[in-house]
Structure formats: structure tokens, C-alpha cells
CSV table of N, CA and C in Angstrom, one decimal:
chain,number,residue,atom,x,y,z
A,1,UNK,N,81.2,91.5,85.6
A,1,UNK,CA,81.8,90.9,86.8
A,1,UNK,C,82.6,91.9,87.6
A,2,UNK,N,83.5,92.7,86.9
A,2,UNK,CA,84.3,93.6,87.6
A,2,UNK,C,83.5,94.7,88.4
A,3,UNK,N,82.3,95.0,87.8
A,3,UNK,CA,81.5,96.0,88.5
A,3,UNK,C,81.0,95.5,89.9
A,4,UNK,N,80.9,94.2,90.0
A,4,UNK,CA,80.5,93.5,91.2
A,4,UNK,C,81.7,93.3,92.1
A,5,UNK,N,82.7,92.8,91.5
A,5,UNK,CA,83.9,92.4,92.3
A,5,UNK,C,84.7,93.6,92.9
A,6,UNK,N,84.8,94.6,92.2
A,6,UNK,CA,85.7,95.7,92.7
A,6,UNK,C,85.1,96.3,94.0
A,7,UNK,N,83.8,96.6,94.2
A,7,UNK,CA,83.3,97.1,95.4
A,7,UNK,C,83.5,96.1,96.6
A,8,UNK,N,83.4,94.8,96.3
A,8,UNK,CA,83.5,93.8,97.3
A,8,UNK,C,85.0,93.7,97.8
A,9,UNK,N,85.9,93.8,96.8
A,9,UNK,CA,87.3,93.8,97.2
A,9,UNK,C,87.7,95.1,98.0
A,10,UNK,N,87.2,96.2,97.6
A,10,UNK,CA,87.4,97.5,98.3
A,10,UNK,C,86.9,97.4,99.7
A,11,UNK,N,85.7,96.9,99.9
A,11,UNK,CA,85.1,96.7,101.2
A,11,UNK,C,86.0,95.8,102.1
A,12,UNK,N,86.4,94.7,101.5
A,12,UNK,CA,87.3,93.8,102.3
A,12,UNK,C,88.6,94.4,102.6
A,13,UNK,N,89.2,95.2,101.7
A,13,UNK,CA,90.5,95.9,101.9
A,13,UNK,C,90.4,96.8,103.1
A,14,UNK,N,89.3,97.6,103.1
A,14,UNK,CA,89.1,98.5,104.2
A,14,UNK,C,88.7,97.9,105.5
A,15,UNK,N,88.4,96.6,105.5
A,15,UNK,CA,88.1,95.9,106.7
A,15,UNK,C,89.3,95.1,107.3
A,16,UNK,N,90.4,95.2,106.6
A,16,UNK,CA,91.6,94.5,107.1
A,16,UNK,C,91.9,94.9,108.5
A,17,UNK,N,92.4,94.0,109.3
A,17,UNK,CA,92.8,94.2,110.7
A,17,UNK,C,94.3,94.0,110.9
A,18,UNK,N,94.8,94.6,111.9
A,18,UNK,CA,96.2,94.4,112.3
A,18,UNK,C,96.5,92.9,112.5
A,19,UNK,N,95.6,92.2,113.1
A,19,UNK,CA,95.8,90.7,113.3
A,19,UNK,C,95.9,90.0,112.0
A,20,UNK,N,95.1,90.4,111.0
A,20,UNK,CA,95.2,89.7,109.7
A,20,UNK,C,96.5,90.0,109.0
A,21,UNK,N,97.0,91.2,109.1
A,21,UNK,CA,98.3,91.5,108.6
A,21,UNK,C,99.4,90.7,109.3
A,22,UNK,N,99.3,90.6,110.6
A,22,UNK,CA,100.3,89.8,111.4
A,22,UNK,C,100.2,88.4,111.0
A,23,UNK,N,99.0,87.8,110.9
A,23,UNK,CA,98.8,86.4,110.5
A,23,UNK,C,99.5,86.1,109.2
A,24,UNK,N,99.2,87.0,108.2
A,24,UNK,CA,99.8,86.8,106.9
A,24,UNK,C,101.3,86.8,107.0
A,25,UNK,N,101.8,87.8,107.7
A,25,UNK,CA,103.3,88.0,107.9
A,25,UNK,C,103.9,86.8,108.5
A,26,UNK,N,103.3,86.3,109.6
A,26,UNK,CA,103.9,85.2,110.3
A,26,UNK,C,103.8,83.9,109.5
A,27,UNK,N,102.7,83.7,108.8
A,27,UNK,CA,102.5,82.5,108.0
A,27,UNK,C,103.5,82.5,106.9
A,28,UNK,N,104.0,83.6,106.4
A,28,UNK,CA,105.0,83.7,105.3
A,28,UNK,C,106.4,84.1,105.8
A,29,UNK,N,106.6,84.0,107.1
A,29,UNK,CA,107.9,84.2,107.7
A,29,UNK,C,108.4,85.7,107.3
A,30,UNK,N,107.6,86.6,107.6
A,30,UNK,CA,107.9,88.1,107.4
A,30,UNK,C,107.8,88.8,108.8
A,31,UNK,N,108.8,88.6,109.6
A,31,UNK,CA,108.8,89.1,111.0
A,31,UNK,C,108.7,90.6,111.1
A,32,UNK,N,109.4,91.3,110.2
A,32,UNK,CA,109.3,92.8,110.3
A,32,UNK,C,108.0,93.3,109.8
A,33,UNK,N,107.3,92.6,108.9
A,33,UNK,CA,106.0,93.0,108.5
A,33,UNK,C,105.0,92.8,109.7
A,34,UNK,N,105.2,91.7,110.4
A,34,UNK,CA,104.3,91.5,111.5
A,34,UNK,C,104.6,92.5,112.6
A,35,UNK,N,105.8,92.9,112.8
A,35,UNK,CA,106.2,93.9,113.8
A,35,UNK,C,105.6,95.3,113.5
A,36,UNK,N,105.5,95.6,112.2
A,36,UNK,CA,105.0,96.9,111.7
A,36,UNK,C,103.5,96.9,111.3
A,37,UNK,N,102.8,95.8,111.6
A,37,UNK,CA,101.4,95.6,111.1
A,37,UNK,C,100.5,96.8,111.4
A,38,UNK,N,100.6,97.4,112.6
A,38,UNK,CA,99.8,98.5,113.0
A,38,UNK,C,100.1,99.7,112.1
A,39,UNK,N,101.4,100.0,111.9
A,39,UNK,CA,101.8,101.1,111.0
A,39,UNK,C,101.4,100.9,109.6
A,40,UNK,N,101.5,99.7,109.1
A,40,UNK,CA,101.1,99.4,107.7
A,40,UNK,C,99.6,99.6,107.5
A,41,UNK,N,98.9,99.1,108.5
A,41,UNK,CA,97.4,99.3,108.4
A,41,UNK,C,97.0,100.7,108.4
A,42,UNK,N,97.6,101.5,109.3
A,42,UNK,CA,97.3,103.0,109.3
A,42,UNK,C,97.7,103.6,108.0
A,43,UNK,N,98.7,103.2,107.4
A,43,UNK,CA,99.1,103.8,106.1
A,43,UNK,C,98.2,103.4,105.0
A,44,UNK,N,97.8,102.1,104.9
A,44,UNK,CA,97.0,101.7,103.8
A,44,UNK,C,95.5,102.0,103.9
A,45,UNK,N,95.0,102.3,105.1
A,45,UNK,CA,93.6,102.5,105.3
A,45,UNK,C,93.0,103.5,104.4
A,46,UNK,N,93.6,104.7,104.1
A,46,UNK,CA,92.9,105.7,103.2
A,46,UNK,C,93.2,105.4,101.7
A,47,UNK,N,94.0,104.4,101.4
A,47,UNK,CA,94.3,104.2,100.0
A,47,UNK,C,93.3,103.4,99.2
A,48,UNK,N,93.2,103.7,97.9
A,48,UNK,CA,92.4,102.9,97.0
A,48,UNK,C,93.4,101.9,96.3
A,49,UNK,N,93.3,100.6,96.6
A,49,UNK,CA,94.3,99.6,96.1
A,49,UNK,C,94.2,99.4,94.6
A,50,UNK,N,93.2,100.0,94.0
A,50,UNK,CA,93.1,99.8,92.5
A,50,UNK,C,93.7,101.0,91.7
A,51,UNK,N,94.3,102.0,92.5
A,51,UNK,CA,95.0,103.1,91.8
A,51,UNK,C,96.5,102.8,91.8
A,52,UNK,N,97.0,102.7,90.6
A,52,UNK,CA,98.4,102.4,90.4
A,52,UNK,C,99.3,103.3,91.2
A,53,UNK,N,99.0,104.6,91.3
A,53,UNK,CA,99.8,105.6,92.0
A,53,UNK,C,99.8,105.2,93.5
A,54,UNK,N,98.7,104.7,94.0
A,54,UNK,CA,98.7,104.3,95.4
A,54,UNK,C,99.5,103.1,95.7
A,55,UNK,N,99.6,102.2,94.7
A,55,UNK,CA,100.4,101.0,94.9
A,55,UNK,C,101.9,101.4,94.9
A,56,UNK,N,102.3,102.3,94.0
A,56,UNK,CA,103.6,102.8,94.0
A,56,UNK,C,104.0,103.5,95.4
A,57,UNK,N,103.1,104.3,95.8
A,57,UNK,CA,103.2,105.0,97.1
A,57,UNK,C,103.3,104.0,98.2
A,58,UNK,N,102.5,102.9,98.2
A,58,UNK,CA,102.5,101.9,99.3
A,58,UNK,C,103.9,101.2,99.3
A,59,UNK,N,104.4,100.7,98.1
A,59,UNK,CA,105.6,100.0,98.1
A,59,UNK,C,106.8,100.9,98.4
A,60,UNK,N,106.7,102.2,98.1
A,60,UNK,CA,107.8,103.1,98.5
A,60,UNK,C,107.8,103.2,100.0
A,61,UNK,N,106.7,103.3,100.6
A,61,UNK,CA,106.6,103.3,102.1
A,61,UNK,C,107.1,102.1,102.7
A,62,UNK,N,106.7,100.9,102.2
A,62,UNK,CA,107.1,99.6,102.7
A,62,UNK,C,108.7,99.5,102.6
A,63,UNK,N,109.2,100.1,101.6
A,63,UNK,CA,110.7,100.0,101.5
A,63,UNK,C,111.4,100.8,102.5
A,64,UNK,N,110.7,101.7,103.2
A,64,UNK,CA,111.4,102.5,104.2
A,64,UNK,C,111.3,101.9,105.6
A,65,UNK,N,110.4,100.9,105.8
A,65,UNK,CA,110.3,100.3,107.1
A,65,UNK,C,110.5,98.8,107.1
A,66,UNK,N,110.6,98.1,105.9
A,66,UNK,CA,110.8,96.7,105.9
A,66,UNK,C,112.1,96.3,105.1
A,67,UNK,N,112.7,95.2,105.4
A,67,UNK,CA,113.8,94.7,104.6
A,67,UNK,C,113.4,94.4,103.2
A,68,UNK,N,114.3,94.6,102.3
A,68,UNK,CA,114.0,94.4,100.9
A,68,UNK,C,113.4,93.1,100.5
A,69,UNK,N,113.9,92.0,101.2
A,69,UNK,CA,113.3,90.7,100.8
A,69,UNK,C,111.8,90.5,101.2
A,70,UNK,N,111.4,91.2,102.3
A,70,UNK,CA,110.0,91.2,102.7
A,70,UNK,C,109.1,92.0,101.7
A,71,UNK,N,109.6,93.1,101.3
A,71,UNK,CA,108.9,94.0,100.3
A,71,UNK,C,108.8,93.2,99.0
A,72,UNK,N,109.8,92.6,98.6
A,72,UNK,CA,109.8,91.8,97.4
A,72,UNK,C,108.8,90.6,97.5
A,73,UNK,N,108.8,90.0,98.6
A,73,UNK,CA,107.8,88.9,98.8
A,73,UNK,C,106.4,89.4,98.7
A,74,UNK,N,106.1,90.5,99.4
A,74,UNK,CA,104.7,91.1,99.4
A,74,UNK,C,104.4,91.5,98.0
A,75,UNK,N,105.3,92.1,97.3
A,75,UNK,CA,105.1,92.5,95.9
A,75,UNK,C,104.7,91.3,95.0
A,76,UNK,N,105.5,90.3,95.1
A,76,UNK,CA,105.3,89.1,94.3
A,76,UNK,C,103.9,88.4,94.7
A,77,UNK,N,103.6,88.4,96.0
A,77,UNK,CA,102.3,87.9,96.4
A,77,UNK,C,101.2,88.6,95.8
A,78,UNK,N,101.3,89.9,95.7
A,78,UNK,CA,100.2,90.8,95.1
A,78,UNK,C,100.1,90.5,93.6
A,79,UNK,N,101.2,90.4,92.9
A,79,UNK,CA,101.2,90.1,91.5
A,79,UNK,C,100.6,88.7,91.3
A,80,UNK,N,101.0,87.7,92.1
A,80,UNK,CA,100.4,86.4,91.9
A,80,UNK,C,98.9,86.4,92.1
A,81,UNK,N,98.4,87.1,93.1
A,81,UNK,CA,97.0,87.2,93.4
A,81,UNK,C,96.3,87.9,92.2
A,82,UNK,N,96.8,89.0,91.7
A,82,UNK,CA,96.2,89.7,90.6
A,82,UNK,C,96.1,88.7,89.4
A,83,UNK,N,97.2,88.0,89.1
A,83,UNK,CA,97.2,87.1,87.9
A,83,UNK,C,96.3,85.9,88.1
A,84,UNK,N,96.3,85.3,89.3
A,84,UNK,CA,95.5,84.1,89.5
A,84,UNK,C,94.0,84.4,89.4
A,85,UNK,N,93.6,85.6,89.8
A,85,UNK,CA,92.1,85.9,89.8
A,85,UNK,C,91.8,86.9,88.6
A,86,UNK,N,92.7,87.1,87.7
A,86,UNK,CA,92.5,88.0,86.6
A,86,UNK,C,91.9,89.3,87.0
A,87,UNK,N,92.6,90.0,87.9
A,87,UNK,CA,92.1,91.2,88.5
A,87,UNK,C,92.7,92.5,87.8
A,88,UNK,N,93.5,92.3,86.8
A,88,UNK,CA,94.2,93.4,86.2
A,88,UNK,C,93.3,94.4,85.6
A,89,UNK,N,92.1,94.0,85.1
A,89,UNK,CA,91.2,94.9,84.5
A,89,UNK,C,90.5,95.9,85.5
A,90,UNK,N,90.7,95.6,86.8
A,90,UNK,CA,90.1,96.4,87.9
A,90,UNK,C,90.9,97.6,88.2
A,91,UNK,N,92.1,97.7,87.7
A,91,UNK,CA,93.0,98.8,88.1
A,91,UNK,C,92.9,100.0,87.2
A,92,UNK,N,93.0,101.2,87.8
A,92,UNK,CA,93.0,102.4,87.0
A,92,UNK,C,94.4,102.8,86.6
């Protein structure tokens, strides 16, 4: 299953748009995230979301441009997503 799922998730990750980041941010009341959507997209574009070092790098970056409560919300949303779909085995 993970051999099929991982490439699909990577493809979708690299197809994210600024509008999708803004939509997520506004839907979850994250105004600074919406404001910085273009910068966030440019930052994450080259990253592999399944590399733990890249996730640390991403959240370190987010902490420099977003309020702590928004970073915490995004972090918790990612954890919830990983747990609800049992994706932990996909990470390096």
C-alpha cells in the first residue's frame, strides 16, 4: 500500500497551489498563513515531505514568519492527518 500511496501523496504535495494554502488558512482562521501563502509555497516546493529533516526545516521556517499559535495549529493538523490515515510508515 505505501509503495502506491507515497508517490501519489508526493505528486499531490508538489501540485499544491497558493490558493489551496490560502483556502486552508482562511478555513481554519490562520490569517498570517494566508498572507504568507506564496512564500510558504515557494519554501516547500523543493522539499520531500516524508523526510523528517525537511519537516523540522519547514517548521523552523514557519516559526520565523507566523505567530506561534498558527504554527502549532498547522503542526497539530499534520499530526492528526498522519495518525488518521496511518501514514507514519511512509516517513524516512
